[in-house]
Amino acid sequence: MIRELVTQACQILAFTGQGDALLGHVSHRVAGEETFWMKAAGCGLEEVSPGKVLHMHIDGSILDGHQRCHSEWPIHSEIYRVRTDINAIVHTHALHACVFSALAYPLHPLSYEGALFAPDNVVRFDSTADLIASVQQGREVASVLSSKSAMLLRNHGLVTVGPTIEEACMLAIHLEKACQMQLMILRTGLPYTALEAQEIQKKRAMYTQNHLAKALWAYYKRKVLGNSGTPGEEKGQ
Ligand SMILES: [Zn+2]
């Protein structure tokens, strides 16, 4: 079941344009466990199937699966170590998030997507633009993320986390769109307005109360998979 969920998240992210050839990955764990399931290296997000999801220990060893793991596995292991409240992590090199991450400029709440992050729920990881390929770097990422749900990695991409894979996946989609919208507005060079604090709270409450992450996940699942449910190896996905 978890392998299927990771597969679905990868395909939804690819469908929404977050693929970067072979880069980007998603993981999911059972709450409280020291293992997690993570997309394997060597395939694009849209090429993932349950057989291309590795079962890994947080020490980096592969417990089940024959493919290589992504070198950035420490993003996942080190966040899981310190965040007992979350069970899913997304890291992609989504284009607009990459561009926006190169600007030393705060994300503003311009829409409901932006309201989920700005001004207090997104942080910026500045110390390197390299791949997060060591445990030490993974610890730094986890430390900067702290208790937040989203992060922009400078000149690199995004990280989102959530208690469920639906939430982590939808946050990645929302963050990419929030970055895209702000880049579009900045390009106009014209004055603009951002949401006020009260409007932000209202939009966040609406998002939570209406279980929008779950509803949007179901929507994207229909778009990507039709009504057939879970993708499988036999379908060549
Ligand atoms: Zn990366």
PDB file of C-alpha atoms in Angstrom, residues 22 41 47 58-59 70 72 88 98-99 113 130 136 144 150 193 196 214 218 234:
ATOM      1  CA  LEU A  22      15.668  11.702 -13.211  1.00  0.00           C
ATOM      2  CA  ALA A  41      17.017   6.500  -8.483  1.00  0.00           C
ATOM      3  CA  GLU A  47       8.167   6.415 -14.585  1.00  0.00           C
ATOM      4  CA  ILE A  58      16.986   5.786   8.332  1.00  0.00           C
ATOM      5  CA  ASP A  59      20.678   4.820   8.455  1.00  0.00           C
ATOM      6  CA  HIS A  70      18.951   8.732  -4.592  1.00  0.00           C
ATOM      7  CA  GLU A  72      19.790  12.821  -1.405  1.00  0.00           C
ATOM      8  CA  ALA A  88       5.835  11.990   4.177  1.00  0.00           C
ATOM      9  CA  CYS A  98      14.095  26.759  -8.306  1.00  0.00           C
ATOM     10  CA  VAL A  99      13.985  30.190  -9.908  1.00  0.00           C
ATOM     11  CA  GLU A 113      -1.665  28.731  -2.226  1.00  0.00           C
ATOM     12  CA  ASP A 130      24.630  21.408  -3.716  1.00  0.00           C
ATOM     13  CA  GLN A 136      25.467  16.287   7.990  1.00  0.00           C
ATOM     14  CA  VAL A 144      16.468  24.867   9.224  1.00  0.00           C
ATOM     15  CA  ALA A 150       7.909  23.871   3.541  1.00  0.00           C
ATOM     16  CA  THR A 193      -1.248  43.681  -2.892  1.00  0.00           C
ATOM     17  CA  GLU A 196      -3.795  40.468   4.926  1.00  0.00           C
ATOM     18  CA  LYS A 214      -7.453  14.978   0.433  1.00  0.00           C
ATOM     19  CA  ALA A 218      -8.348  12.414  -5.240  1.00  0.00           C
ATOM     20  CA  GLU A 234       2.038  -4.429 -15.891  1.00  0.00           C
TER      21      GLU A 234
END
